PDB file of C-alpha atoms in Angstrom:
ATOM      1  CA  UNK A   1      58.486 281.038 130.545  1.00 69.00           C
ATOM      2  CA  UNK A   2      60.092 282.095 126.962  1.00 73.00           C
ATOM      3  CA  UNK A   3      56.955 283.745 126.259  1.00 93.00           C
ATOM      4  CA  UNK A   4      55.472 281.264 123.843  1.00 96.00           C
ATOM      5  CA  UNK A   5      52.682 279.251 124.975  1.00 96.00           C
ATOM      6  CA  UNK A   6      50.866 275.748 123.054  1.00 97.00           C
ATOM      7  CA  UNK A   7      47.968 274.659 124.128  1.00 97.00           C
ATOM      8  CA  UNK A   8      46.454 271.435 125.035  1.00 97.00           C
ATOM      9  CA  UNK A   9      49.663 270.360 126.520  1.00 95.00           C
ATOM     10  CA  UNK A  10      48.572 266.804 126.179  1.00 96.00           C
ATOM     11  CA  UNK A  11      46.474 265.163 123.423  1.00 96.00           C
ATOM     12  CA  UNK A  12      45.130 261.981 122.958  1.00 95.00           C
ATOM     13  CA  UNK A  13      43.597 261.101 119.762  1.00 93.00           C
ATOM     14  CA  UNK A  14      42.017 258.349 117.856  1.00 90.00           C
ATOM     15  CA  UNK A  15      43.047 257.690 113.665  1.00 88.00           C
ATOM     16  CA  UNK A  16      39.660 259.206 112.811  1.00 87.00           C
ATOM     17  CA  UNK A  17      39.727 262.381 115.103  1.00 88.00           C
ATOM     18  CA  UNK A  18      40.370 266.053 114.156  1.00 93.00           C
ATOM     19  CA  UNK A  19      42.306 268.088 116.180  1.00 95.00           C
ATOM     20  CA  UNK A  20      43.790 271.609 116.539  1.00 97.00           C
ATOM     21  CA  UNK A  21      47.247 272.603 118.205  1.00 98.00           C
ATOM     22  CA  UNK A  22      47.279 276.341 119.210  1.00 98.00           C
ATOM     23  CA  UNK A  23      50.484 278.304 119.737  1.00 98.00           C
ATOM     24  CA  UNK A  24      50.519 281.613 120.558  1.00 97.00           C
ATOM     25  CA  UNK A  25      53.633 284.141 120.945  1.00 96.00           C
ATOM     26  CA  UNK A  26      54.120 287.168 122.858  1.00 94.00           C
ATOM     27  CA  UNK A  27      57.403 288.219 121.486  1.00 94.00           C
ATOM     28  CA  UNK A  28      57.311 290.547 118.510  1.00 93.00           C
ATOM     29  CA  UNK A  29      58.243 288.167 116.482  1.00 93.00           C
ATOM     30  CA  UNK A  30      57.686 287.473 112.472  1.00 91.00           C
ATOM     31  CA  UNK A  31      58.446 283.822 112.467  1.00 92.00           C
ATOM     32  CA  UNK A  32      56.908 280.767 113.876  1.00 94.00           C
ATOM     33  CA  UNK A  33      57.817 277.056 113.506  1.00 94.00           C
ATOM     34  CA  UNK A  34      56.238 273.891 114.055  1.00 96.00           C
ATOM     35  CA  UNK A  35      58.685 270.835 115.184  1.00 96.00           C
ATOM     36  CA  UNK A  36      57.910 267.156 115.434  1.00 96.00           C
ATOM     37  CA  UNK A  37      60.314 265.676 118.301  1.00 95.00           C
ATOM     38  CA  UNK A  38      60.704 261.942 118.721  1.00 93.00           C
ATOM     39  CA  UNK A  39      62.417 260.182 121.255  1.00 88.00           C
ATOM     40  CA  UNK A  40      66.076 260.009 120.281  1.00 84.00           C
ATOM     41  CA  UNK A  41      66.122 261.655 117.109  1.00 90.00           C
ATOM     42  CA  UNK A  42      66.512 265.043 115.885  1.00 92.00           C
ATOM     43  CA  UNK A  43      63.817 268.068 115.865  1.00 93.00           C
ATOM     44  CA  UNK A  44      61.848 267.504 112.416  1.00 93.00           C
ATOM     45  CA  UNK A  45      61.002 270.739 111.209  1.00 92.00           C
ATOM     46  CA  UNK A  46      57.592 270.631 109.726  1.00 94.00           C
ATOM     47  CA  UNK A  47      56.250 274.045 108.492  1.00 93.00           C
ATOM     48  CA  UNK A  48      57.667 277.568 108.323  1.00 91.00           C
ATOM     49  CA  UNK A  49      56.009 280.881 108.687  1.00 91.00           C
ATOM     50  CA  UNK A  50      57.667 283.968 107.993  1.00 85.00           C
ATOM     51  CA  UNK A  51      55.754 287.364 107.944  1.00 81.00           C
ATOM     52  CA  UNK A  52      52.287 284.877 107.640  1.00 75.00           C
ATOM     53  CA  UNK A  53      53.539 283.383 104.807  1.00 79.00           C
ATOM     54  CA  UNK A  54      54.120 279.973 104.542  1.00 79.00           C
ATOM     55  CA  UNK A  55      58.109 279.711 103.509  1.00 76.00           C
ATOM     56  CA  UNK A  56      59.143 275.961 104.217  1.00 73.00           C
ATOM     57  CA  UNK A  57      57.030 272.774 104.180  1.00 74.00           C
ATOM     58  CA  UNK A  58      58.860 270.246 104.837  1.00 73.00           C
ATOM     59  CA  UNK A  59      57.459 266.738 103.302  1.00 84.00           C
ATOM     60  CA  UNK A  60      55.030 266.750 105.760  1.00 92.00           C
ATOM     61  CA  UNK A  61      51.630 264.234 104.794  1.00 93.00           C
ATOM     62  CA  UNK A  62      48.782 266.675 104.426  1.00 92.00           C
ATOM     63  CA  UNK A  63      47.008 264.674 107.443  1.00 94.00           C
ATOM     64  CA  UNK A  64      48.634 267.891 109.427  1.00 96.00           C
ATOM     65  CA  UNK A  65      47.763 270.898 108.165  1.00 94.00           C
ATOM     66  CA  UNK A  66      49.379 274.198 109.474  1.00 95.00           C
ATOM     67  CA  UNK A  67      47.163 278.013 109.580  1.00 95.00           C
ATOM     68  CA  UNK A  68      48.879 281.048 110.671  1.00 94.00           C
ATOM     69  CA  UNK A  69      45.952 284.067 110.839  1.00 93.00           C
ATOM     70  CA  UNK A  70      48.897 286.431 112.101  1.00 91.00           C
ATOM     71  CA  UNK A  71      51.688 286.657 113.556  1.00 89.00           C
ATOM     72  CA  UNK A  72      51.032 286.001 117.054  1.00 94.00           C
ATOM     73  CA  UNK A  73      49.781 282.949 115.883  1.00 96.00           C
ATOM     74  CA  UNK A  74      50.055 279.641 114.746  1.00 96.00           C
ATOM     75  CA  UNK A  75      47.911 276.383 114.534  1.00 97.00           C
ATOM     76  CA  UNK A  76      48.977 272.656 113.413  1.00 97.00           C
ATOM     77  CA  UNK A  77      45.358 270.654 112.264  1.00 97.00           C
ATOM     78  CA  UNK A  78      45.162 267.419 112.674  1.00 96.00           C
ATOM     79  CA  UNK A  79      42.881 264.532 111.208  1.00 93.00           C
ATOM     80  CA  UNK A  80      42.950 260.672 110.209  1.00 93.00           C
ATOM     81  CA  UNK A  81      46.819 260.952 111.977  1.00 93.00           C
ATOM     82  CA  UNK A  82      48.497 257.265 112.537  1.00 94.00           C
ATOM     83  CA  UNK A  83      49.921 255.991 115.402  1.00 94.00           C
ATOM     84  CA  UNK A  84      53.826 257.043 113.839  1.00 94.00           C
ATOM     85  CA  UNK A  85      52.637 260.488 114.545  1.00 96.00           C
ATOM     86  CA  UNK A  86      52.806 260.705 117.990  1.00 96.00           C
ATOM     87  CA  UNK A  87      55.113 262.841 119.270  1.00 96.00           C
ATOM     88  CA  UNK A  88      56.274 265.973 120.945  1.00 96.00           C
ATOM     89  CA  UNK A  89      55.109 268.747 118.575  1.00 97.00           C
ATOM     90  CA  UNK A  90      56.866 272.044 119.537  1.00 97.00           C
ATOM     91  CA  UNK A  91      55.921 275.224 118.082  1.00 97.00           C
ATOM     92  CA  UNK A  92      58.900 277.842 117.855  1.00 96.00           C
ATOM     93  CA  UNK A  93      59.134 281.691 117.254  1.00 95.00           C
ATOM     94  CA  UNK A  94      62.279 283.945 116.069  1.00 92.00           C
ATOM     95  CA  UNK A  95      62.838 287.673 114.478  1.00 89.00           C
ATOM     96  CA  UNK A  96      62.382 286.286 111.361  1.00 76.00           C
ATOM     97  CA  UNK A  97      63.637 283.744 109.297  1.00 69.00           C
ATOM     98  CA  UNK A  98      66.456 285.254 107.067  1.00 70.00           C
ATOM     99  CA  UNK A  99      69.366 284.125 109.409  1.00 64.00           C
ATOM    100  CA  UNK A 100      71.784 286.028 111.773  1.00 67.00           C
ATOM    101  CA  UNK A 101      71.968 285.246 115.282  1.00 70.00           C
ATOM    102  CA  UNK A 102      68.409 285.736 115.669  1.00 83.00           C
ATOM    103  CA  UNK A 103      67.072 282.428 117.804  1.00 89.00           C
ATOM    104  CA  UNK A 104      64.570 280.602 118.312  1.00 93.00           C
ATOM    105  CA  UNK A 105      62.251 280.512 121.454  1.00 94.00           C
ATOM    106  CA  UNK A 106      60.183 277.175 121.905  1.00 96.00           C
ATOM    107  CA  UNK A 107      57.255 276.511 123.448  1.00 96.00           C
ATOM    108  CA  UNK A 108      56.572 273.739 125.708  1.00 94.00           C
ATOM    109  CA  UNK A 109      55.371 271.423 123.215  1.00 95.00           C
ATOM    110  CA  UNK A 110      51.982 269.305 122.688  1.00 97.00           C
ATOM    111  CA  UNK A 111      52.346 265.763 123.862  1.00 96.00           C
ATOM    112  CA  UNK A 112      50.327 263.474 121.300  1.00 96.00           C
ATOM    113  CA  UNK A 113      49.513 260.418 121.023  1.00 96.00           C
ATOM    114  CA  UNK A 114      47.486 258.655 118.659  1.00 95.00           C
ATOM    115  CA  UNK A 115      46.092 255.615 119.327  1.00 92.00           C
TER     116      UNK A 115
ATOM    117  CA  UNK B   1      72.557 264.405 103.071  1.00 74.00           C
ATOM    118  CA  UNK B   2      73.303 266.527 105.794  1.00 85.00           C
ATOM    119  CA  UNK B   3      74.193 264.888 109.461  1.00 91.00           C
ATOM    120  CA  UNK B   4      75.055 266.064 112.759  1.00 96.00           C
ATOM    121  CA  UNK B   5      76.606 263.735 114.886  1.00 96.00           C
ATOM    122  CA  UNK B   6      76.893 264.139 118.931  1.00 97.00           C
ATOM    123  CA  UNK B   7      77.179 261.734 121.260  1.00 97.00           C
ATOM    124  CA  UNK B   8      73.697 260.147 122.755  1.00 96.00           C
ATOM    125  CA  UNK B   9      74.258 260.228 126.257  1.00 97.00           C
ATOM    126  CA  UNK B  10      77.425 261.838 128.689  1.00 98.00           C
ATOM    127  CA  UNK B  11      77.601 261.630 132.368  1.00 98.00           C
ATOM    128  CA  UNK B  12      80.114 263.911 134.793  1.00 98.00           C
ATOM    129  CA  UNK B  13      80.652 264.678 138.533  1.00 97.00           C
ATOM    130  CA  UNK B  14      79.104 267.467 140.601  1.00 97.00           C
ATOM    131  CA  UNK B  15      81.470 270.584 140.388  1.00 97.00           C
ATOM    132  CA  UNK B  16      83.719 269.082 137.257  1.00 98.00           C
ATOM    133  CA  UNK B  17      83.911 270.154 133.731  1.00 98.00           C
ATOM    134  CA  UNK B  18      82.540 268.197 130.623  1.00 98.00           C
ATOM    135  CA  UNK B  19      83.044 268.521 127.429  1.00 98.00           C
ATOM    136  CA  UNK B  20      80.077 267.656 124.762  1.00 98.00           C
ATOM    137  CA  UNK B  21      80.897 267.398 121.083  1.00 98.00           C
ATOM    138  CA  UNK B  22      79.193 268.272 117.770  1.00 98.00           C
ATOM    139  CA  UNK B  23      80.156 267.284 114.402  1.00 98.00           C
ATOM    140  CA  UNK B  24      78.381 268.513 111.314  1.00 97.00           C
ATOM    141  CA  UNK B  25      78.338 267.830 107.510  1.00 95.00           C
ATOM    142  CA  UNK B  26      75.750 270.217 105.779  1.00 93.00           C
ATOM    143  CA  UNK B  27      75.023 272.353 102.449  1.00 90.00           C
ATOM    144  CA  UNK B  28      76.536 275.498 103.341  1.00 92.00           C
ATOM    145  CA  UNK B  29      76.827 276.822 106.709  1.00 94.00           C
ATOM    146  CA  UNK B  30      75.240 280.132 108.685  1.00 93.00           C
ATOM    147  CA  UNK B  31      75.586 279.402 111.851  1.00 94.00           C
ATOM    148  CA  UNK B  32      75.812 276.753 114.993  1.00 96.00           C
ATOM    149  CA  UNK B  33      73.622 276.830 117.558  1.00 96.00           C
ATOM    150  CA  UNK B  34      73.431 275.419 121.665  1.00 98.00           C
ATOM    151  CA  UNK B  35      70.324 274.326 123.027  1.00 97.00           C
ATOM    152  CA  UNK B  36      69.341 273.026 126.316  1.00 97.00           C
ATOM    153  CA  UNK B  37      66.310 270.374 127.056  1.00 95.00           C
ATOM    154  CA  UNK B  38      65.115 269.623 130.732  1.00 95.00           C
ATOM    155  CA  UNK B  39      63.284 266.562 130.195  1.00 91.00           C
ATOM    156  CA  UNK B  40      59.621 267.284 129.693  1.00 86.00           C
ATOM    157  CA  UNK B  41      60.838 271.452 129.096  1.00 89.00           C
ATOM    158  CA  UNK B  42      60.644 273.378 126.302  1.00 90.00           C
ATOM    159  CA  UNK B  43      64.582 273.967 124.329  1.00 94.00           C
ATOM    160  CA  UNK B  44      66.480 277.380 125.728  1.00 95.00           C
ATOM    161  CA  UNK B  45      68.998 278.842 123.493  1.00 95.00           C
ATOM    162  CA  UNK B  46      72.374 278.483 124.846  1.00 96.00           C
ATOM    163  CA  UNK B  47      74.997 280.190 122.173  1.00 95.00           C
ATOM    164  CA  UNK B  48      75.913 280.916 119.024  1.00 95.00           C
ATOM    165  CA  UNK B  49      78.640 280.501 116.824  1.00 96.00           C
ATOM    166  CA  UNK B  50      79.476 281.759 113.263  1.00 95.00           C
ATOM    167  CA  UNK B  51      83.254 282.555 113.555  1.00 96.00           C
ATOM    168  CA  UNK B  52      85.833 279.936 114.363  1.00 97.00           C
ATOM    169  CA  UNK B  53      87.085 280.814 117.794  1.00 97.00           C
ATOM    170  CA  UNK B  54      85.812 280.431 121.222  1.00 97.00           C
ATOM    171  CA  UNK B  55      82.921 282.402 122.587  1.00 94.00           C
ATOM    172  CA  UNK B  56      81.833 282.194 126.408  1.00 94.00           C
ATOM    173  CA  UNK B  57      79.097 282.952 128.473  1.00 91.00           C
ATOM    174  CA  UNK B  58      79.657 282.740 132.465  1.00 94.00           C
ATOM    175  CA  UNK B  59      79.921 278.884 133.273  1.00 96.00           C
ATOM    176  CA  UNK B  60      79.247 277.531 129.589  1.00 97.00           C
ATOM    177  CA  UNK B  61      81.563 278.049 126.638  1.00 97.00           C
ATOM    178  CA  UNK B  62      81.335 277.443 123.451  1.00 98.00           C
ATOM    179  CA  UNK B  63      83.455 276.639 120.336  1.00 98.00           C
ATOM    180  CA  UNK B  64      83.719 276.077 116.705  1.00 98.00           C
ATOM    181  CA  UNK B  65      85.594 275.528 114.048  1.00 98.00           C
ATOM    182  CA  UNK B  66      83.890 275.535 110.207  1.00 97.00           C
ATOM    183  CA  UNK B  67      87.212 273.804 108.665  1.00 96.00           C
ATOM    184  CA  UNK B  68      87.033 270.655 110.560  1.00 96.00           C
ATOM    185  CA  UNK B  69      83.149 271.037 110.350  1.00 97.00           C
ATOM    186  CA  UNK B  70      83.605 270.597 114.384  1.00 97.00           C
ATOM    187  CA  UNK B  71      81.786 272.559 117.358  1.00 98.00           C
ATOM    188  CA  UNK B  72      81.805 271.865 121.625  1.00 98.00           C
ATOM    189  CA  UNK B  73      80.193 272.963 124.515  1.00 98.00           C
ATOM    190  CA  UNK B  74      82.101 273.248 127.378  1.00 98.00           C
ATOM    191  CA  UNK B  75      80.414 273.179 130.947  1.00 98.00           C
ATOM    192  CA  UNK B  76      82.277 274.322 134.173  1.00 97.00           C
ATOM    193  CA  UNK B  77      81.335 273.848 137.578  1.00 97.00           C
ATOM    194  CA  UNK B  78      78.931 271.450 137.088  1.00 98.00           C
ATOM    195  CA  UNK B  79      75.947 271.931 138.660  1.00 97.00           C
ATOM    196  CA  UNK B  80      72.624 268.972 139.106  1.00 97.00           C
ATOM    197  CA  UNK B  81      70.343 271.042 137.307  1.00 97.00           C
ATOM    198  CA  UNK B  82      72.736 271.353 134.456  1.00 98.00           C
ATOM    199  CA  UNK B  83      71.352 267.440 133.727  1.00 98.00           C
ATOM    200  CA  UNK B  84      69.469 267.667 130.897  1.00 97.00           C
ATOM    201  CA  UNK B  85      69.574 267.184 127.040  1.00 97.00           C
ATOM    202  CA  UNK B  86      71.998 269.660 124.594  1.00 98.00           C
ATOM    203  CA  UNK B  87      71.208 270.192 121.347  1.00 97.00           C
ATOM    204  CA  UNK B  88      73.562 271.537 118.609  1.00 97.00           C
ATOM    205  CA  UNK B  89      71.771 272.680 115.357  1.00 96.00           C
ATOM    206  CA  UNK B  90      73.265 274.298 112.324  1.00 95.00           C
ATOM    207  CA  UNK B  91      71.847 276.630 109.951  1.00 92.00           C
ATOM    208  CA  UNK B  92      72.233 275.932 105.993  1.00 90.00           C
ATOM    209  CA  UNK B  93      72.604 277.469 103.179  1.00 89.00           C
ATOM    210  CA  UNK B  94      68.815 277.821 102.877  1.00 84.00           C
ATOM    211  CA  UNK B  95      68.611 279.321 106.376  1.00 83.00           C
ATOM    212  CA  UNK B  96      67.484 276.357 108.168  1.00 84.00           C
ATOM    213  CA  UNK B  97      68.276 274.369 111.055  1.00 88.00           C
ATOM    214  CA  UNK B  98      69.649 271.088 111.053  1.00 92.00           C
ATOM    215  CA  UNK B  99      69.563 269.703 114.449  1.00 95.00           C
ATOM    216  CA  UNK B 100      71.350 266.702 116.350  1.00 96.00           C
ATOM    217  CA  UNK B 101      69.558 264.249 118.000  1.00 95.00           C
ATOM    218  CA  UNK B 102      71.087 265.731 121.520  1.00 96.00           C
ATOM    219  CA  UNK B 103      73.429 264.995 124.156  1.00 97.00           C
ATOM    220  CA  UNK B 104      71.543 263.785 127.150  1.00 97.00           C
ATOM    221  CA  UNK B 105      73.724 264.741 130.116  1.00 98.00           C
ATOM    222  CA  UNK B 106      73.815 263.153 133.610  1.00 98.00           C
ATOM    223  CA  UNK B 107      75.448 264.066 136.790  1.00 97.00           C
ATOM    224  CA  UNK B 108      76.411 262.748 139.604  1.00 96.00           C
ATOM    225  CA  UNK B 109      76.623 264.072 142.664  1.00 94.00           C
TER     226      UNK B 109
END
């Protein structure tokens, strides 16, 4: 337990569905991070939030669409995804996001897939 | 671009000591960080380097050096539940992490 939770842990989702991943973390903490992790290849670091505010976007296609109300907080929207988009998504919390040693604590991820 | 290279996929005895290696090429550097995967698990933070030198923490260990652009993580006493995927991830010169595809690491008993 690192004291970040995502919920559903597993999604399955057709092209023309909308979705919501939740994360949620109990740490203090003024940063959260959403991940995309593929099989074999690096963590893809999606969307940044430091203190609420969006820092860091990443390329990402506007079919996922991040929210962060606070910073406890943090949802990934989904809708019209593709089958390429399913993934592990991880959501990930630290102090902030200015550097140091502060680091990050992951959640257990949200298995998707899109069929 | 920036890259960080580690090997895919390591295996080691029961009890021994492996080494796993990271190499890295970004735009600037703040940092190198250790991660560990169980398969199916969320990452755990393992260490943290930002000075060239050695720094260890019980049976792990971990090292870097920014000239050669080089970092390792050394296990000891190998254990079966140390089989699972290491990540090493560097932070830029914008504050992000760049992260390796991972080390997955087997071993035998």
């Amino acid at each position: 337990e690192t004291g970040v939770t995502q919920t559903p842990r597993h999604l399955v989702m057709g092209m023309t569905n909308k979705k919501s991943l939740k994360c949620e973390q109990h740490l203090g903490h003024n940063a959260m991070y959403w991940y995309k992790q593929s099989a074999k290849k690096p963590l893809e670091l999606m969307f940044v939030y430091n203190f609420k505010e969006q820092t860091e976007n990443n390329s990402v296609p506007s079919r996922f669409s991040p929210e962060c109300p606070n910073s406890s907080h943090l949802f990934l929207h989904l809708h019209t995804l593709q089958p390429e988009d399913s993934a592990l998504y991880l959501c990930a919390s630290s102090q902030d996001d200015s550097g140091g040693s502060y680091e990050q604590y992951f959640g257990p991820g949200t298995r998707l897939t899109v069929t | 671009g920036q890259n960080i290279d580690q090997p895919t996929e390591m295996t080691a005895t029961e009890g021994a000591i492996v080494q796993i290696n990271c190499t890295y090429q970004t735009s600037g550097f703040n940092g190198l960080f250790w991660y560990q995967q169980h398969a199916g698990e969320a990452p755990t933070f393992l260490s943290y380097n930002v000075l060239d030198g050695l720094e260890e923490k019980g049976r792990f260990s971990s090292f870097l050096s920014r000239s050669k652009g080089y970092s390792y993580l050394l296990l000891k006493e190998l254990q079966m539940k140390d089989s699972a995927s290491y990540l090493c991830a560097v932070r830029d010169s914008n504050y992000q992490l760049i992260w390796g595809a991972g080390t997955k690491l087997i071993i035998k008993p």
